[in-house]
Amino acid sequence: MTVSIIGLLIELFFLALGVYLYLFARGAVRVGTAESRARAEEFRRDNATWMRFLGLALAAVMLFNVVLHVKELL
């Protein structure tokens, strides 16, 4: 049971990572100081397309895994 809960926590972490990546790619998340924010914005503009797809794919797969894992626990 404990290993199953740890696995669920890891899946939730990757789900949150996918959501964060998608939101960052959309420009909804701001980071750091003005200098690092400018570098992050430039990086986001250059790589927004693949980050958006990767974030959506990761979030979708992990949401499916979390739902199945919770169903298994219940």
PDB file of N, CA, C and O in Angstrom:
ATOM      1  N   MET A   1       0.822  -1.197   0.000  1.00  0.00           N
ATOM      2  CA  MET A   1       0.000   0.000   0.000  1.00  0.00           C
ATOM      3  C   MET A   1       0.866   1.262   0.000  1.00  0.00           C
ATOM      4  O   MET A   1       0.555   2.209  -0.699  1.00  0.00           O
ATOM      5  N   THR A   2       1.945   1.274   0.750  1.00  0.00           N
ATOM      6  CA  THR A   2       2.802   2.451   0.834  1.00  0.00           C
ATOM      7  C   THR A   2       3.461   2.746  -0.510  1.00  0.00           C
ATOM      8  O   THR A   2       3.541   3.902  -0.923  1.00  0.00           O
ATOM      9  N   VAL A   3       3.925   1.700  -1.195  1.00  0.00           N
ATOM     10  CA  VAL A   3       4.555   1.895  -2.499  1.00  0.00           C
ATOM     11  C   VAL A   3       3.537   2.440  -3.491  1.00  0.00           C
ATOM     12  O   VAL A   3       3.869   3.283  -4.332  1.00  0.00           O
ATOM     13  N   SER A   4       2.292   2.016  -3.379  1.00  0.00           N
ATOM     14  CA  SER A   4       1.240   2.500  -4.260  1.00  0.00           C
ATOM     15  C   SER A   4       0.985   3.995  -4.032  1.00  0.00           C
ATOM     16  O   SER A   4       0.782   4.740  -4.992  1.00  0.00           O
ATOM     17  N   ILE A   5       1.002   4.432  -2.788  1.00  0.00           N
ATOM     18  CA  ILE A   5       0.802   5.846  -2.485  1.00  0.00           C
ATOM     19  C   ILE A   5       1.977   6.674  -3.007  1.00  0.00           C
ATOM     20  O   ILE A   5       1.787   7.763  -3.559  1.00  0.00           O
ATOM     21  N   ILE A   6       3.185   6.160  -2.856  1.00  0.00           N
ATOM     22  CA  ILE A   6       4.368   6.862  -3.377  1.00  0.00           C
ATOM     23  C   ILE A   6       4.274   6.991  -4.896  1.00  0.00           C
ATOM     24  O   ILE A   6       4.574   8.035  -5.465  1.00  0.00           O
ATOM     25  N   GLY A   7       3.839   5.935  -5.560  1.00  0.00           N
ATOM     26  CA  GLY A   7       3.647   5.981  -7.015  1.00  0.00           C
ATOM     27  C   GLY A   7       2.615   7.016  -7.411  1.00  0.00           C
ATOM     28  O   GLY A   7       2.785   7.743  -8.393  1.00  0.00           O
ATOM     29  N   LEU A   8       1.534   7.106  -6.635  1.00  0.00           N
ATOM     30  CA  LEU A   8       0.501   8.106  -6.907  1.00  0.00           C
ATOM     31  C   LEU A   8       1.058   9.516  -6.739  1.00  0.00           C
ATOM     32  O   LEU A   8       0.762  10.409  -7.543  1.00  0.00           O
ATOM     33  N   LEU A   9       1.864   9.733  -5.720  1.00  0.00           N
ATOM     34  CA  LEU A   9       2.473  11.050  -5.514  1.00  0.00           C
ATOM     35  C   LEU A   9       3.404  11.420  -6.666  1.00  0.00           C
ATOM     36  O   LEU A   9       3.432  12.581  -7.097  1.00  0.00           O
ATOM     37  N   ILE A  10       4.147  10.450  -7.163  1.00  0.00           N
ATOM     38  CA  ILE A  10       5.031  10.706  -8.308  1.00  0.00           C
ATOM     39  C   ILE A  10       4.202  11.058  -9.543  1.00  0.00           C
ATOM     40  O   ILE A  10       4.538  11.983 -10.284  1.00  0.00           O
ATOM     41  N   GLU A  11       3.098  10.341  -9.747  1.00  0.00           N
ATOM     42  CA  GLU A  11       2.223  10.644 -10.875  1.00  0.00           C
ATOM     43  C   GLU A  11       1.617  12.043 -10.743  1.00  0.00           C
ATOM     44  O   GLU A  11       1.515  12.779 -11.733  1.00  0.00           O
ATOM     45  N   LEU A  12       1.231  12.424  -9.542  1.00  0.00           N
ATOM     46  CA  LEU A  12       0.697  13.765  -9.323  1.00  0.00           C
ATOM     47  C   LEU A  12       1.755  14.833  -9.582  1.00  0.00           C
ATOM     48  O   LEU A  12       1.454  15.909 -10.117  1.00  0.00           O
ATOM     49  N   PHE A  13       3.010  14.545  -9.210  1.00  0.00           N
ATOM     50  CA  PHE A  13       4.099  15.478  -9.477  1.00  0.00           C
ATOM     51  C   PHE A  13       4.273  15.691 -10.979  1.00  0.00           C
ATOM     52  O   PHE A  13       4.398  16.827 -11.451  1.00  0.00           O
ATOM     53  N   PHE A  14       4.269  14.601 -11.755  1.00  0.00           N
ATOM     54  CA  PHE A  14       4.428  14.735 -13.204  1.00  0.00           C
ATOM     55  C   PHE A  14       3.210  15.399 -13.843  1.00  0.00           C
ATOM     56  O   PHE A  14       3.342  16.114 -14.840  1.00  0.00           O
ATOM     57  N   LEU A  15       2.025  15.195 -13.285  1.00  0.00           N
ATOM     58  CA  LEU A  15       0.833  15.898 -13.762  1.00  0.00           C
ATOM     59  C   LEU A  15       0.992  17.400 -13.543  1.00  0.00           C
ATOM     60  O   LEU A  15       0.737  18.195 -14.452  1.00  0.00           O
ATOM     61  N   ALA A  16       1.458  17.786 -12.364  1.00  0.00           N
ATOM     62  CA  ALA A  16       1.677  19.200 -12.074  1.00  0.00           C
ATOM     63  C   ALA A  16       2.767  19.773 -12.980  1.00  0.00           C
ATOM     64  O   ALA A  16       2.667  20.919 -13.436  1.00  0.00           O
ATOM     65  N   LEU A  17       3.797  18.996 -13.255  1.00  0.00           N
ATOM     66  CA  LEU A  17       4.863  19.435 -14.153  1.00  0.00           C
ATOM     67  C   LEU A  17       4.321  19.682 -15.562  1.00  0.00           C
ATOM     68  O   LEU A  17       4.665  20.671 -16.209  1.00  0.00           O
ATOM     69  N   GLY A  18       3.460  18.799 -16.042  1.00  0.00           N
ATOM     70  CA  GLY A  18       2.854  18.979 -17.363  1.00  0.00           C
ATOM     71  C   GLY A  18       1.970  20.215 -17.430  1.00  0.00           C
ATOM     72  O   GLY A  18       2.013  20.971 -18.404  1.00  0.00           O
ATOM     73  N   VAL A  19       1.190  20.451 -16.381  1.00  0.00           N
ATOM     74  CA  VAL A  19       0.328  21.636 -16.333  1.00  0.00           C
ATOM     75  C   VAL A  19       1.181  22.902 -16.286  1.00  0.00           C
ATOM     76  O   VAL A  19       0.905  23.885 -16.984  1.00  0.00           O
ATOM     77  N   TYR A  20       2.242  22.881 -15.471  1.00  0.00           N
ATOM     78  CA  TYR A  20       3.130  24.045 -15.377  1.00  0.00           C
ATOM     79  C   TYR A  20       3.798  24.331 -16.719  1.00  0.00           C
ATOM     80  O   TYR A  20       3.883  25.478 -17.141  1.00  0.00           O
ATOM     81  N   LEU A  21       4.274  23.284 -17.394  1.00  0.00           N
ATOM     82  CA  LEU A  21       4.924  23.462 -18.690  1.00  0.00           C
ATOM     83  C   LEU A  21       3.961  24.060 -19.700  1.00  0.00           C
ATOM     84  O   LEU A  21       4.318  24.970 -20.462  1.00  0.00           O
ATOM     85  N   TYR A  22       2.718  23.597 -19.708  1.00  0.00           N
ATOM     86  CA  TYR A  22       1.722  24.141 -20.624  1.00  0.00           C
ATOM     87  C   TYR A  22       1.436  25.612 -20.310  1.00  0.00           C
ATOM     88  O   TYR A  22       1.386  26.458 -21.214  1.00  0.00           O
ATOM     89  N   LEU A  23       1.260  25.915 -19.020  1.00  0.00           N
ATOM     90  CA  LEU A  23       0.978  27.300 -18.643  1.00  0.00           C
ATOM     91  C   LEU A  23       2.157  28.209 -18.933  1.00  0.00           C
ATOM     92  O   LEU A  23       1.980  29.366 -19.343  1.00  0.00           O
ATOM     93  N   PHE A  24       3.375  27.718 -18.738  1.00  0.00           N
ATOM     94  CA  PHE A  24       4.558  28.508 -19.064  1.00  0.00           C
ATOM     95  C   PHE A  24       4.625  28.773 -20.566  1.00  0.00           C
ATOM     96  O   PHE A  24       4.933  29.881 -21.001  1.00  0.00           O
ATOM     97  N   ALA A  25       4.319  27.766 -21.371  1.00  0.00           N
ATOM     98  CA  ALA A  25       4.356  27.922 -22.823  1.00  0.00           C
ATOM     99  C   ALA A  25       3.302  28.913 -23.300  1.00  0.00           C
ATOM    100  O   ALA A  25       3.503  29.605 -24.296  1.00  0.00           O
ATOM    101  N   ARG A  26       2.180  28.998 -22.599  1.00  0.00           N
ATOM    102  CA  ARG A  26       1.132  29.951 -22.953  1.00  0.00           C
ATOM    103  C   ARG A  26       1.425  31.361 -22.454  1.00  0.00           C
ATOM    104  O   ARG A  26       0.759  32.309 -22.841  1.00  0.00           O
ATOM    105  N   GLY A  27       2.388  31.498 -21.544  1.00  0.00           N
ATOM    106  CA  GLY A  27       2.738  32.800 -21.018  1.00  0.00           C
ATOM    107  C   GLY A  27       1.967  33.184 -19.775  1.00  0.00           C
ATOM    108  O   GLY A  27       1.982  34.345 -19.363  1.00  0.00           O
ATOM    109  N   ALA A  28       1.299  32.226 -19.137  1.00  0.00           N
ATOM    110  CA  ALA A  28       0.495  32.512 -17.952  1.00  0.00           C
ATOM    111  C   ALA A  28       1.327  32.523 -16.672  1.00  0.00           C
ATOM    112  O   ALA A  28       0.848  32.999 -15.653  1.00  0.00           O
ATOM    113  N   VAL A  29       2.557  32.011 -16.728  1.00  0.00           N
ATOM    114  CA  VAL A  29       3.413  31.929 -15.548  1.00  0.00           C
ATOM    115  C   VAL A  29       4.584  32.891 -15.727  1.00  0.00           C
ATOM    116  O   VAL A  29       5.254  32.882 -16.759  1.00  0.00           O
ATOM    117  N   ARG A  30       4.820  33.707 -14.740  1.00  0.00           N
ATOM    118  CA  ARG A  30       5.963  34.636 -14.751  1.00  0.00           C
ATOM    119  C   ARG A  30       6.984  34.148 -13.739  1.00  0.00           C
ATOM    120  O   ARG A  30       6.623  33.656 -12.667  1.00  0.00           O
ATOM    121  N   VAL A  31       8.261  34.300 -14.063  1.00  0.00           N
ATOM    122  CA  VAL A  31       9.315  33.787 -13.188  1.00  0.00           C
ATOM    123  C   VAL A  31      10.364  34.855 -12.898  1.00  0.00           C
ATOM    124  O   VAL A  31      10.640  35.714 -13.726  1.00  0.00           O
ATOM    125  N   GLY A  32      10.949  34.799 -11.707  1.00  0.00           N
ATOM    126  CA  GLY A  32      12.161  35.514 -11.345  1.00  0.00           C
ATOM    127  C   GLY A  32      12.167  37.025 -11.443  1.00  0.00           C
ATOM    128  O   GLY A  32      11.137  37.689 -11.470  1.00  0.00           O
ATOM    129  N   THR A  33      13.380  37.531 -11.518  1.00  0.00           N
ATOM    130  CA  THR A  33      13.614  38.971 -11.611  1.00  0.00           C
ATOM    131  C   THR A  33      13.395  39.456 -13.039  1.00  0.00           C
ATOM    132  O   THR A  33      13.118  38.664 -13.932  1.00  0.00           O
ATOM    133  N   ALA A  34      13.556  40.728 -13.242  1.00  0.00           N
ATOM    134  CA  ALA A  34      13.300  41.304 -14.572  1.00  0.00           C
ATOM    135  C   ALA A  34      14.254  40.729 -15.615  1.00  0.00           C
ATOM    136  O   ALA A  34      13.854  40.448 -16.751  1.00  0.00           O
ATOM    137  N   GLU A  35      15.521  40.557 -15.241  1.00  0.00           N
ATOM    138  CA  GLU A  35      16.502  40.020 -16.191  1.00  0.00           C
ATOM    139  C   GLU A  35      16.194  38.566 -16.551  1.00  0.00           C
ATOM    140  O   GLU A  35      16.184  38.194 -17.726  1.00  0.00           O
ATOM    141  N   SER A  36      15.934  37.747 -15.549  1.00  0.00           N
ATOM    142  CA  SER A  36      15.623  36.343 -15.838  1.00  0.00           C
ATOM    143  C   SER A  36      14.261  36.211 -16.505  1.00  0.00           C
ATOM    144  O   SER A  36      14.042  35.301 -17.303  1.00  0.00           O
ATOM    145  N   ARG A  37      13.341  37.129 -16.209  1.00  0.00           N
ATOM    146  CA  ARG A  37      12.029  37.108 -16.866  1.00  0.00           C
ATOM    147  C   ARG A  37      12.174  37.390 -18.351  1.00  0.00           C
ATOM    148  O   ARG A  37      11.507  36.773 -19.177  1.00  0.00           O
ATOM    149  N   ALA A  38      13.083  38.299 -18.720  1.00  0.00           N
ATOM    150  CA  ALA A  38      13.306  38.613 -20.133  1.00  0.00           C
ATOM    151  C   ALA A  38      13.903  37.408 -20.857  1.00  0.00           C
ATOM    152  O   ALA A  38      13.490  37.092 -21.981  1.00  0.00           O
ATOM    153  N   ARG A  39      14.861  36.730 -20.222  1.00  0.00           N
ATOM    154  CA  ARG A  39      15.443  35.531 -20.841  1.00  0.00           C
ATOM    155  C   ARG A  39      14.406  34.425 -20.961  1.00  0.00           C
ATOM    156  O   ARG A  39      14.347  33.720 -21.982  1.00  0.00           O
ATOM    157  N   ALA A  40      13.563  34.250 -19.927  1.00  0.00           N
ATOM    158  CA  ALA A  40      12.522  33.226 -19.962  1.00  0.00           C
ATOM    159  C   ALA A  40      11.495  33.539 -21.050  1.00  0.00           C
ATOM    160  O   ALA A  40      11.023  32.632 -21.741  1.00  0.00           O
ATOM    161  N   GLU A  41      11.158  34.795 -21.213  1.00  0.00           N
ATOM    162  CA  GLU A  41      10.192  35.187 -22.243  1.00  0.00           C
ATOM    163  C   GLU A  41      10.749  34.923 -23.641  1.00  0.00           C
ATOM    164  O   GLU A  41      10.035  34.442 -24.519  1.00  0.00           O
ATOM    165  N   GLU A  42      12.026  35.209 -23.835  1.00  0.00           N
ATOM    166  CA  GLU A  42      12.650  34.926 -25.131  1.00  0.00           C
ATOM    167  C   GLU A  42      12.676  33.422 -25.396  1.00  0.00           C
ATOM    168  O   GLU A  42      12.360  32.967 -26.496  1.00  0.00           O
ATOM    169  N   PHE A  43      13.034  32.642 -24.388  1.00  0.00           N
ATOM    170  CA  PHE A  43      13.036  31.182 -24.522  1.00  0.00           C
ATOM    171  C   PHE A  43      11.632  30.672 -24.823  1.00  0.00           C
ATOM    172  O   PHE A  43      11.431  29.810 -25.670  1.00  0.00           O
ATOM    173  N   ARG A  44      10.640  31.226 -24.126  1.00  0.00           N
ATOM    174  CA  ARG A  44       9.251  30.807 -24.325  1.00  0.00           C
ATOM    175  C   ARG A  44       8.785  31.101 -25.748  1.00  0.00           C
ATOM    176  O   ARG A  44       8.161  30.266 -26.387  1.00  0.00           O
ATOM    177  N   ARG A  45       9.114  32.284 -26.250  1.00  0.00           N
ATOM    178  CA  ARG A  45       8.707  32.629 -27.619  1.00  0.00           C
ATOM    179  C   ARG A  45       9.346  31.706 -28.647  1.00  0.00           C
ATOM    180  O   ARG A  45       8.709  31.329 -29.629  1.00  0.00           O
ATOM    181  N   ASP A  46      10.605  31.345 -28.433  1.00  0.00           N
ATOM    182  CA  ASP A  46      11.304  30.480 -29.382  1.00  0.00           C
ATOM    183  C   ASP A  46      10.815  29.044 -29.344  1.00  0.00           C
ATOM    184  O   ASP A  46      10.879  28.332 -30.352  1.00  0.00           O
ATOM    185  N   ASN A  47      10.351  28.575 -28.196  1.00  0.00           N
ATOM    186  CA  ASN A  47      10.032  27.155 -28.015  1.00  0.00           C
ATOM    187  C   ASN A  47       8.589  26.889 -27.600  1.00  0.00           C
ATOM    188  O   ASN A  47       8.280  25.797 -27.121  1.00  0.00           O
ATOM    189  N   ALA A  48       7.707  27.837 -27.790  1.00  0.00           N
ATOM    190  CA  ALA A  48       6.339  27.716 -27.282  1.00  0.00           C
ATOM    191  C   ALA A  48       5.571  26.552 -27.901  1.00  0.00           C
ATOM    192  O   ALA A  48       4.825  25.867 -27.204  1.00  0.00           O
ATOM    193  N   THR A  49       5.765  26.291 -29.169  1.00  0.00           N
ATOM    194  CA  THR A  49       4.973  25.264 -29.841  1.00  0.00           C
ATOM    195  C   THR A  49       5.234  23.882 -29.275  1.00  0.00           C
ATOM    196  O   THR A  49       4.297  23.187 -28.865  1.00  0.00           O
ATOM    197  N   TRP A  50       6.491  23.473 -29.229  1.00  0.00           N
ATOM    198  CA  TRP A  50       6.762  22.121 -28.747  1.00  0.00           C
ATOM    199  C   TRP A  50       6.525  22.008 -27.244  1.00  0.00           C
ATOM    200  O   TRP A  50       6.106  20.948 -26.761  1.00  0.00           O
ATOM    201  N   MET A  51       6.733  23.089 -26.488  1.00  0.00           N
ATOM    202  CA  MET A  51       6.459  23.027 -25.049  1.00  0.00           C
ATOM    203  C   MET A  51       4.963  22.893 -24.787  1.00  0.00           C
ATOM    204  O   MET A  51       4.551  22.194 -23.865  1.00  0.00           O
ATOM    205  N   ARG A  52       4.151  23.552 -25.585  1.00  0.00           N
ATOM    206  CA  ARG A  52       2.705  23.442 -25.424  1.00  0.00           C
ATOM    207  C   ARG A  52       2.237  22.020 -25.695  1.00  0.00           C
ATOM    208  O   ARG A  52       1.472  21.451 -24.914  1.00  0.00           O
ATOM    209  N   PHE A  53       2.721  21.424 -26.776  1.00  0.00           N
ATOM    210  CA  PHE A  53       2.343  20.037 -27.088  1.00  0.00           C
ATOM    211  C   PHE A  53       2.857  19.066 -26.036  1.00  0.00           C
ATOM    212  O   PHE A  53       2.142  18.148 -25.614  1.00  0.00           O
ATOM    213  N   LEU A  54       4.091  19.251 -25.602  1.00  0.00           N
ATOM    214  CA  LEU A  54       4.666  18.369 -24.587  1.00  0.00           C
ATOM    215  C   LEU A  54       3.912  18.498 -23.270  1.00  0.00           C
ATOM    216  O   LEU A  54       3.615  17.490 -22.619  1.00  0.00           O
ATOM    217  N   GLY A  55       3.577  19.710 -22.868  1.00  0.00           N
ATOM    218  CA  GLY A  55       2.835  19.921 -21.636  1.00  0.00           C
ATOM    219  C   GLY A  55       1.456  19.291 -21.681  1.00  0.00           C
ATOM    220  O   GLY A  55       1.023  18.643 -20.727  1.00  0.00           O
ATOM    221  N   LEU A  56       0.758  19.457 -22.800  1.00  0.00           N
ATOM    222  CA  LEU A  56      -0.567  18.846 -22.948  1.00  0.00           C
ATOM    223  C   LEU A  56      -0.487  17.326 -22.947  1.00  0.00           C
ATOM    224  O   LEU A  56      -1.297  16.648 -22.305  1.00  0.00           O
ATOM    225  N   ALA A  57       0.486  16.773 -23.659  1.00  0.00           N
ATOM    226  CA  ALA A  57       0.629  15.319 -23.715  1.00  0.00           C
ATOM    227  C   ALA A  57       0.975  14.748 -22.342  1.00  0.00           C
ATOM    228  O   ALA A  57       0.383  13.748 -21.907  1.00  0.00           O
ATOM    229  N   LEU A  58       1.921  15.369 -21.659  1.00  0.00           N
ATOM    230  CA  LEU A  58       2.315  14.887 -20.345  1.00  0.00           C
ATOM    231  C   LEU A  58       1.156  14.985 -19.362  1.00  0.00           C
ATOM    232  O   LEU A  58       0.894  14.040 -18.609  1.00  0.00           O
ATOM    233  N   ALA A  59       0.434  16.085 -19.373  1.00  0.00           N
ATOM    234  CA  ALA A  59      -0.697  16.254 -18.470  1.00  0.00           C
ATOM    235  C   ALA A  59      -1.806  15.243 -18.774  1.00  0.00           C
ATOM    236  O   ALA A  59      -2.388  14.664 -17.853  1.00  0.00           O
ATOM    237  N   ALA A  60      -2.075  14.993 -20.043  1.00  0.00           N
ATOM    238  CA  ALA A  60      -3.132  14.053 -20.406  1.00  0.00           C
ATOM    239  C   ALA A  60      -2.783  12.633 -19.983  1.00  0.00           C
ATOM    240  O   ALA A  60      -3.612  11.917 -19.391  1.00  0.00           O
ATOM    241  N   VAL A  61      -1.573  12.209 -20.263  1.00  0.00           N
ATOM    242  CA  VAL A  61      -1.159  10.848 -19.902  1.00  0.00           C
ATOM    243  C   VAL A  61      -1.144  10.678 -18.384  1.00  0.00           C
ATOM    244  O   VAL A  61      -1.620   9.669 -17.855  1.00  0.00           O
ATOM    245  N   MET A  62      -0.622  11.666 -17.685  1.00  0.00           N
ATOM    246  CA  MET A  62      -0.530  11.543 -16.235  1.00  0.00           C
ATOM    247  C   MET A  62      -1.909  11.631 -15.580  1.00  0.00           C
ATOM    248  O   MET A  62      -2.161  10.968 -14.585  1.00  0.00           O
ATOM    249  N   LEU A  63      -2.819  12.429 -16.133  1.00  0.00           N
ATOM    250  CA  LEU A  63      -4.178  12.466 -15.600  1.00  0.00           C
ATOM    251  C   LEU A  63      -4.850  11.111 -15.756  1.00  0.00           C
ATOM    252  O   LEU A  63      -5.513  10.623 -14.833  1.00  0.00           O
ATOM    253  N   PHE A  64      -4.650  10.480 -16.896  1.00  0.00           N
ATOM    254  CA  PHE A  64      -5.182   9.144 -17.120  1.00  0.00           C
ATOM    255  C   PHE A  64      -4.591   8.158 -16.112  1.00  0.00           C
ATOM    256  O   PHE A  64      -5.311   7.344 -15.524  1.00  0.00           O
ATOM    257  N   ASN A  65      -3.274   8.237 -15.884  1.00  0.00           N
ATOM    258  CA  ASN A  65      -2.625   7.363 -14.913  1.00  0.00           C
ATOM    259  C   ASN A  65      -3.140   7.600 -13.499  1.00  0.00           C
ATOM    260  O   ASN A  65      -3.343   6.644 -12.743  1.00  0.00           O
ATOM    261  N   VAL A  66      -3.331   8.853 -13.118  1.00  0.00           N
ATOM    262  CA  VAL A  66      -3.818   9.169 -11.776  1.00  0.00           C
ATOM    263  C   VAL A  66      -5.237   8.621 -11.590  1.00  0.00           C
ATOM    264  O   VAL A  66      -5.542   8.033 -10.546  1.00  0.00           O
ATOM    265  N   VAL A  67      -6.081   8.805 -12.589  1.00  0.00           N
ATOM    266  CA  VAL A  67      -7.456   8.294 -12.492  1.00  0.00           C
ATOM    267  C   VAL A  67      -7.448   6.779 -12.332  1.00  0.00           C
ATOM    268  O   VAL A  67      -8.156   6.228 -11.469  1.00  0.00           O
ATOM    269  N   LEU A  68      -6.654   6.089 -13.126  1.00  0.00           N
ATOM    270  CA  LEU A  68      -6.575   4.638 -13.014  1.00  0.00           C
ATOM    271  C   LEU A  68      -5.991   4.210 -11.668  1.00  0.00           C
ATOM    272  O   LEU A  68      -6.453   3.222 -11.066  1.00  0.00           O
ATOM    273  N   HIS A  69      -5.015   4.928 -11.180  1.00  0.00           N
ATOM    274  CA  HIS A  69      -4.381   4.601  -9.910  1.00  0.00           C
ATOM    275  C   HIS A  69      -5.352   4.785  -8.749  1.00  0.00           C
ATOM    276  O   HIS A  69      -5.437   3.939  -7.851  1.00  0.00           O
ATOM    277  N   VAL A  70      -6.106   5.870  -8.760  1.00  0.00           N
ATOM    278  CA  VAL A  70      -7.096   6.109  -7.700  1.00  0.00           C
ATOM    279  C   VAL A  70      -8.186   5.057  -7.774  1.00  0.00           C
ATOM    280  O   VAL A  70      -8.639   4.556  -6.735  1.00  0.00           O
ATOM    281  N   LYS A  71      -8.601   4.709  -8.972  1.00  0.00           N
ATOM    282  CA  LYS A  71      -9.618   3.664  -9.135  1.00  0.00           C
ATOM    283  C   LYS A  71      -9.117   2.337  -8.575  1.00  0.00           C
ATOM    284  O   LYS A  71      -9.862   1.598  -7.927  1.00  0.00           O
ATOM    285  N   GLU A  72      -7.846   2.039  -8.793  1.00  0.00           N
ATOM    286  CA  GLU A  72      -7.240   0.812  -8.266  1.00  0.00           C
ATOM    287  C   GLU A  72      -7.183   0.831  -6.733  1.00  0.00           C
ATOM    288  O   GLU A  72      -7.411  -0.190  -6.092  1.00  0.00           O
ATOM    289  N   LEU A  73      -6.886   2.004  -6.159  1.00  0.00           N
ATOM    290  CA  LEU A  73      -6.810   2.110  -4.705  1.00  0.00           C
ATOM    291  C   LEU A  73      -8.178   1.962  -4.043  1.00  0.00           C
ATOM    292  O   LEU A  73      -8.275   1.464  -2.918  1.00  0.00           O
ATOM    293  N   LEU A  74      -9.213   2.414  -4.718  1.00  0.00           N
ATOM    294  CA  LEU A  74     -10.564   2.338  -4.138  1.00  0.00           C
ATOM    295  C   LEU A  74     -11.144   0.972  -4.428  1.00  0.00           C
ATOM    296  O   LEU A  74     -11.844   0.368  -3.777  1.00  0.00           O
TER     297      LEU A  74
END
